[in-house]
Short mmCIF file of C-alpha atoms and ligand atoms in Angstrom, two decimals:
data_model
loop_
_atom_site.label_atom_id
_atom_site.label_comp_id
_atom_site.label_asym_id
_atom_site.label_seq_id
_atom_site.Cartn_x
_atom_site.Cartn_y
_atom_site.Cartn_z
CA UNK P 1 -14.59 -26.56 4.38
CA UNK P 2 -15.92 -24.10 6.06
CA UNK P 3 -15.24 -20.39 6.96
CA UNK P 4 -15.47 -21.13 11.10
CA UNK P 5 -13.24 -24.10 10.06
CA UNK P 6 -10.80 -22.76 7.63
CA UNK P 7 -10.20 -19.58 10.37
CA UNK P 8 -9.41 -21.57 13.02
CA UNK P 9 -7.17 -23.87 10.71
CA UNK P 10 -5.89 -19.94 10.07
CA UNK P 11 -5.05 -19.32 13.60
CA UNK P 12 -7.93 -16.63 13.94
CA UNK P 13 -9.54 -17.00 17.35
CA UNK P 14 -12.05 -14.50 19.20
CA UNK P 15 -9.15 -12.58 20.93
CA UNK P 16 -7.04 -11.33 18.07
CA UNK P 17 -8.75 -7.72 17.56
CA UNK P 18 -9.80 -6.19 20.50
CA UNK P 19 -13.02 -5.05 21.30
CA UNK P 20 -12.15 -1.57 21.10
CA UNK P 21 -10.09 -2.72 18.17
CA UNK P 22 -13.26 -3.62 16.46
CA UNK P 23 -14.95 -1.00 17.48
CA UNK P 24 -13.31 1.29 15.35
CA UNK P 25 -12.93 0.01 12.48
CA UNK P 26 -17.18 0.38 12.46
CA UNK P 27 -17.18 3.90 14.28
CA UNK P 28 -14.56 5.10 11.41
CA UNK P 29 -14.02 2.03 8.56
CA UNK P 30 -10.35 1.65 8.48
CA UNK P 31 -7.93 -0.56 11.66
CA UNK P 32 -4.03 0.12 11.19
CA UNK P 33 -2.15 -2.97 12.41
CA UNK P 34 1.39 -2.35 12.95
CA UNK P 35 4.16 -4.81 12.76
CA UNK P 36 2.67 -7.20 11.12
CA UNK P 37 5.56 -7.28 7.96
CA UNK P 38 8.67 -7.45 9.91
CA UNK P 39 11.48 -4.61 7.65
CA UNK P 40 13.46 -8.12 5.97
CA UNK P 41 9.49 -9.34 4.81
CA UNK P 42 9.12 -5.65 4.10
CA UNK P 43 12.76 -5.20 1.68
CA UNK P 44 11.92 -9.14 0.25
CA UNK P 45 8.16 -8.63 -0.71
CA UNK P 46 9.31 -4.90 -2.24
CA UNK P 47 12.17 -7.25 -3.79
CA UNK P 48 10.30 -9.75 -5.74
CA UNK P 49 7.82 -6.73 -7.07
CA UNK P 50 10.72 -4.72 -7.94
CA UNK P 51 11.56 -8.18 -10.25
CA UNK P 52 8.36 -9.19 -10.90
CA UNK P 53 7.27 -5.26 -12.75
CA UNK P 54 10.56 -5.79 -14.65
CA UNK P 55 10.19 -9.03 -16.06
CA UNK P 56 6.63 -8.25 -16.87
CA UNK P 57 6.91 -4.25 -18.18
CA UNK P 58 4.16 -3.56 -20.16
CA UNK P 59 1.72 -6.02 -19.85
CA UNK P 60 2.98 -5.74 -15.57
CA UNK P 61 -0.96 -5.18 -13.72
CA UNK P 62 -2.71 -5.84 -16.55
CA UNK P 63 -4.68 -9.09 -15.30
CA UNK P 64 -6.66 -6.08 -12.73
CA UNK P 65 -6.03 -2.62 -14.27
CA UNK P 66 -3.43 -0.71 -15.14
CA UNK P 67 -3.30 3.50 -14.10
CA UNK P 68 -1.06 5.91 -15.09
CA UNK P 69 1.66 6.98 -12.70
CA UNK P 70 1.77 3.71 -11.08
CA UNK P 71 3.51 0.58 -11.19
CA UNK P 72 1.17 -1.69 -10.65
CA UNK P 73 1.08 -5.76 -10.56
CA UNK P 74 -1.78 -7.74 -10.17
CA UNK P 75 -2.52 -11.86 -9.75
CA UNK P 76 0.27 -12.20 -6.68
CA UNK P 77 -1.26 -15.07 -5.23
CA UNK P 78 0.84 -17.21 -7.79
CA UNK P 79 3.95 -15.02 -8.40
CA UNK P 80 5.64 -15.83 -4.69
CA UNK P 81 4.32 -17.83 -1.78
CA UNK P 82 6.12 -14.66 0.18
CA UNK P 83 2.40 -13.29 -0.50
CA UNK P 84 0.24 -16.38 0.85
CA UNK P 85 0.86 -13.05 4.35
CA UNK P 86 -1.38 -11.25 2.40
CA UNK P 87 -4.12 -13.67 2.77
CA UNK P 88 -3.63 -14.96 6.14
CA UNK P 89 -2.67 -13.26 8.68
CA UNK P 90 -4.73 -13.88 11.23
CA UNK P 91 -5.00 -9.82 12.35
CA UNK P 92 -6.31 -9.12 8.94
CA UNK P 93 -8.38 -11.89 8.53
CA UNK P 94 -10.52 -11.72 12.13
CA UNK P 95 -11.09 -7.77 10.32
CA UNK P 96 -12.37 -8.81 7.27
CA UNK P 97 -14.88 -11.49 9.10
CA UNK P 98 -15.88 -8.44 11.62
CA UNK P 99 -16.23 -6.14 8.67
CA UNK P 100 -18.12 -8.74 6.01
CA UNK P 101 -18.56 -12.27 7.87
CA UNK P 102 -18.44 -15.10 5.61
CA UNK P 103 -15.80 -14.56 3.50
CA UNK P 104 -13.14 -15.07 0.31
CA UNK P 105 -10.35 -13.16 -1.39
CA UNK P 106 -11.32 -10.79 -4.34
CA UNK P 107 -8.03 -9.61 -5.71
CA UNK P 108 -4.51 -9.24 -4.29
CA UNK P 109 -2.55 -6.76 -6.33
CA UNK P 110 0.74 -3.91 -5.97
CA UNK P 111 0.44 -0.44 -6.64
CA UNK P 112 3.35 1.61 -6.07
CA UNK P 113 3.07 6.15 -6.29
CA UNK P 114 5.48 7.16 -8.89
CA UNK P 115 7.02 10.25 -7.79
CA UNK P 116 4.93 13.16 -9.03
CA UNK P 117 2.58 10.65 -9.73
CA UNK P 118 -0.38 8.92 -8.43
CA UNK P 119 -3.73 11.25 -7.39
CA UNK P 120 -6.99 9.50 -7.43
CA UNK P 121 -10.81 11.15 -6.91
CA UNK P 122 -11.86 10.30 -3.66
CA UNK P 123 -14.70 6.27 -4.12
CA UNK P 124 -15.80 3.62 -3.00
CA UNK P 125 -14.80 0.23 -4.19
CA UNK P 126 -18.36 -1.00 -5.10
CA UNK P 127 -20.27 1.15 -7.10
CA UNK P 128 -23.32 1.74 -5.32
CA UNK P 129 -24.56 2.88 -1.56
CA UNK P 130 -24.88 0.20 1.02
CA UNK P 131 -27.03 0.28 4.59
CA UNK P 132 -25.01 0.28 7.49
CA UNK P 133 -23.44 -2.49 8.37
CA UNK P 134 -24.44 -5.02 5.09
CA UNK P 135 -21.14 -4.14 3.69
CA UNK P 136 -20.23 -6.19 0.61
CA UNK P 137 -16.30 -5.68 0.52
CA UNK P 138 -13.08 -4.84 3.13
CA UNK P 139 -9.57 -3.91 1.54
CA UNK P 140 -6.90 -3.98 3.18
CA UNK P 141 -3.35 -1.38 2.11
CA UNK P 142 0.01 -2.92 2.63
CA UNK P 143 2.27 -0.78 3.96
CA UNK P 144 5.60 -0.63 2.08
CA UNK P 145 7.16 2.58 2.74
CA UNK P 146 6.52 4.29 5.60
CA UNK P 147 3.85 5.90 4.29
CA UNK P 148 3.88 9.88 5.08
CA UNK P 149 2.19 13.35 4.16
CA UNK P 150 4.23 13.89 0.76
CA UNK P 151 5.27 10.62 0.00
CA UNK P 152 1.24 9.46 -1.58
CA UNK P 153 0.47 8.67 1.11
CA UNK P 154 -4.13 7.07 1.51
CA UNK P 155 -6.11 9.92 2.00
CA UNK P 156 -10.22 8.42 4.00
CA UNK P 157 -13.33 10.04 4.75
CA UNK P 158 -13.67 9.43 8.05
CA UNK P 159 -16.87 7.28 8.64
CA UNK P 160 -17.99 7.65 5.04
CA UNK P 161 -18.91 4.15 4.61
CA UNK P 162 -21.91 4.74 6.40
CA UNK P 163 -23.90 8.26 5.00
CA UNK P 164 -25.18 6.24 2.14
CA UNK P 165 -23.44 8.42 -0.53
CA UNK P 166 -20.74 7.89 -2.92
CA UNK P 167 -18.47 11.00 -3.61
CA UNK P 168 -19.88 12.19 -6.33
CA UNK P 169 -23.52 12.82 -4.83
CA UNK P 170 -21.61 14.94 -2.59
CA UNK P 171 -18.84 16.88 -4.24
CA UNK P 172 -18.63 18.77 -7.62
CA UNK P 173 -15.38 16.95 -8.47
CA UNK P 174 -13.93 14.05 -6.13
CA UNK P 175 -10.93 15.04 -6.63
CA UNK P 176 -10.74 17.61 -4.77
CA UNK P 177 -10.16 17.99 -0.70
CA UNK P 178 -12.58 16.73 1.23
CA UNK P 179 -13.46 18.71 4.62
CA UNK P 180 -12.98 16.12 6.27
CA UNK P 181 -10.48 13.83 4.58
CA UNK P 182 -6.79 13.01 6.79
CA UNK P 183 -3.97 10.58 5.41
CA UNK P 184 -3.46 7.22 6.18
CA UNK P 185 0.58 7.60 7.88
CA UNK P 186 2.74 4.68 9.28
CA UNK P 187 5.53 2.78 8.69
CA UNK P 188 6.49 0.56 6.91
CA UNK P 189 4.97 -3.10 7.94
CA UNK P 190 1.85 -1.71 9.04
CA UNK P 191 -1.42 -2.59 7.57
CA UNK P 192 -4.03 -0.41 8.07
CA UNK P 193 -7.42 -3.18 6.87
CA UNK P 194 -10.37 -0.01 5.50
CA UNK P 195 -13.91 -0.90 4.51
CA UNK P 196 -14.71 -0.20 0.78
CA UNK P 197 -17.47 1.68 1.41
CA UNK P 198 -15.10 3.84 3.17
CA UNK P 199 -14.31 6.99 0.67
CA UNK P 200 -10.63 6.67 0.29
CA UNK P 201 -8.04 7.52 -2.66
CA UNK P 202 -4.40 7.87 -3.38
CA UNK P 203 -2.66 11.12 -2.90
CA UNK P 204 0.14 12.52 -5.42
CA UNK P 205 3.62 11.54 -4.26
CA UNK P 206 5.59 14.27 -3.46
CA UNK P 207 9.10 12.98 -3.50
CA UNK P 208 10.97 11.55 -5.09
CA UNK P 209 10.75 8.33 -4.72
CA UNK P 210 8.09 5.45 -5.57
CA UNK P 211 5.45 4.42 -2.64
CA UNK P 212 5.41 1.15 -2.77
CA UNK P 213 1.81 -0.72 -1.17
CA UNK P 214 -0.25 -3.77 -2.12
CA UNK P 215 -3.92 -4.36 -1.94
CA UNK P 216 -5.55 -7.58 -0.53
CA UNK P 217 -8.83 -7.04 -1.12
CA UNK P 218 -11.49 -9.57 0.49
CA UNK P 219 -15.54 -9.36 -0.81
CA UNK P 220 -19.28 -11.64 -0.10
CA UNK P 221 -18.34 -15.38 -0.77
CA UNK P 222 -21.42 -14.64 -3.87
CA UNK P 223 -19.89 -12.00 -5.85
CA UNK P 224 -17.59 -12.58 -8.54
CA UNK P 225 -13.56 -11.50 -7.75
CA UNK P 226 -12.27 -8.48 -9.00
CA UNK P 227 -9.93 -11.46 -10.27
CA UNK P 228 -10.63 -14.61 -10.93
CA UNK P 229 -8.58 -16.77 -8.34
CA UNK P 230 -10.18 -20.31 -9.85
CA UNK P 231 -9.16 -18.73 -13.84
CA UNK P 232 -5.21 -17.69 -12.72
CA UNK P 233 -5.01 -20.71 -10.32
CA UNK P 234 -1.55 -22.70 -11.08
CA UNK P 235 -0.99 -25.83 -10.42
CA UNK P 236 1.92 -25.19 -8.11
CA UNK P 237 -0.14 -22.90 -5.76
CA UNK P 238 -2.38 -25.65 -5.82
CA UNK P 239 -0.30 -27.24 -4.13
CA UNK P 240 1.67 -25.54 -1.41
CA UNK P 241 -1.92 -24.46 -0.29
CA UNK P 242 -3.64 -25.86 2.52
CA UNK P 243 -6.93 -26.48 2.45
CA UNK P 244 -7.76 -23.10 4.76
CA UNK P 245 -6.05 -21.08 1.71
CA UNK P 246 -8.12 -22.84 -0.46
CA UNK P 247 -11.33 -21.87 0.88
CA UNK P 248 -10.18 -17.92 1.46
CA UNK P 249 -9.10 -17.84 -1.89
CA UNK P 250 -12.43 -19.96 -3.41
CA UNK P 251 -10.75 -22.51 -5.98
CA UNK P 252 -10.72 -25.56 -6.17
CA UNK P 253 -8.40 -27.66 -8.40
CA UNK P 254 -6.72 -26.66 -11.00
CA UNK P 255 -8.53 -28.65 -13.32
O1 AKG H 1 -2.92 3.34 -3.38
C1 AKG H 1 -3.89 3.45 -2.41
O2 AKG H 1 -3.26 4.94 -1.51
C2 AKG H 1 -5.26 3.50 -3.03
C3 AKG H 1 -5.21 2.88 -4.24
C4 AKG H 1 -7.12 2.63 -4.51
O3 AKG H 1 -7.54 3.13 -3.99
C5 AKG H 1 -7.43 2.07 -6.14
O4 AKG H 1 -6.24 2.14 -6.45
O5 AKG H 1 -7.94 2.28 -6.05
#
């Protein structure tokens, strides 16, 4: 298996994204893809995440990261076949290919900002700036609630992936508002692919309901994964995955 074969097997063809969409991703550093999930899929995913959150209790999210004021889950690859869409959808994979070329899944997690919580400093998901075009990581946020200006929709600084600086280089406090920031608002079922070198962060949820989303995060093939997919791989997961899906996860077997 190689990258080209895996992508072809998963339905990624040259015209899955338009030139305009690719240009938008290059220029702005993010691309909203509407209607990736149906309302039924969104409610099925939310139901499963609620079950997992209740079952895992204080341990939820620990495989990768816990964050005050949020409900996080990690290793979703192994927690239900429903989550497969997050690393197999042809439009999302086409966007990853456009930004990264040869890539693999780094992690698949969820993050719900609780009422009154969820504000993060602006950050990039990489330790240092890179030359424009030499991108190492790319993320996607899967909206499982409508994202509104009030409920903690992610903020981004458009074009900042090409700036060659990190937020802390330019801002006294990356927790502050940035004059050029915008919020990623949209309907549940939308996926926003965003270059992880783009400055971004969660905002405070000022409603009385959680703001739920998943992050399907990808990296160049030589980089370590945020969650070691091989180490966490369950036998039942391995058995149900196709060779192309295993390639995207960079797993070879369950030992
Ligand atoms: O969930 C969000 O709105 C963004 C989360 C994020 O950027 C992070 O956790 O690093």
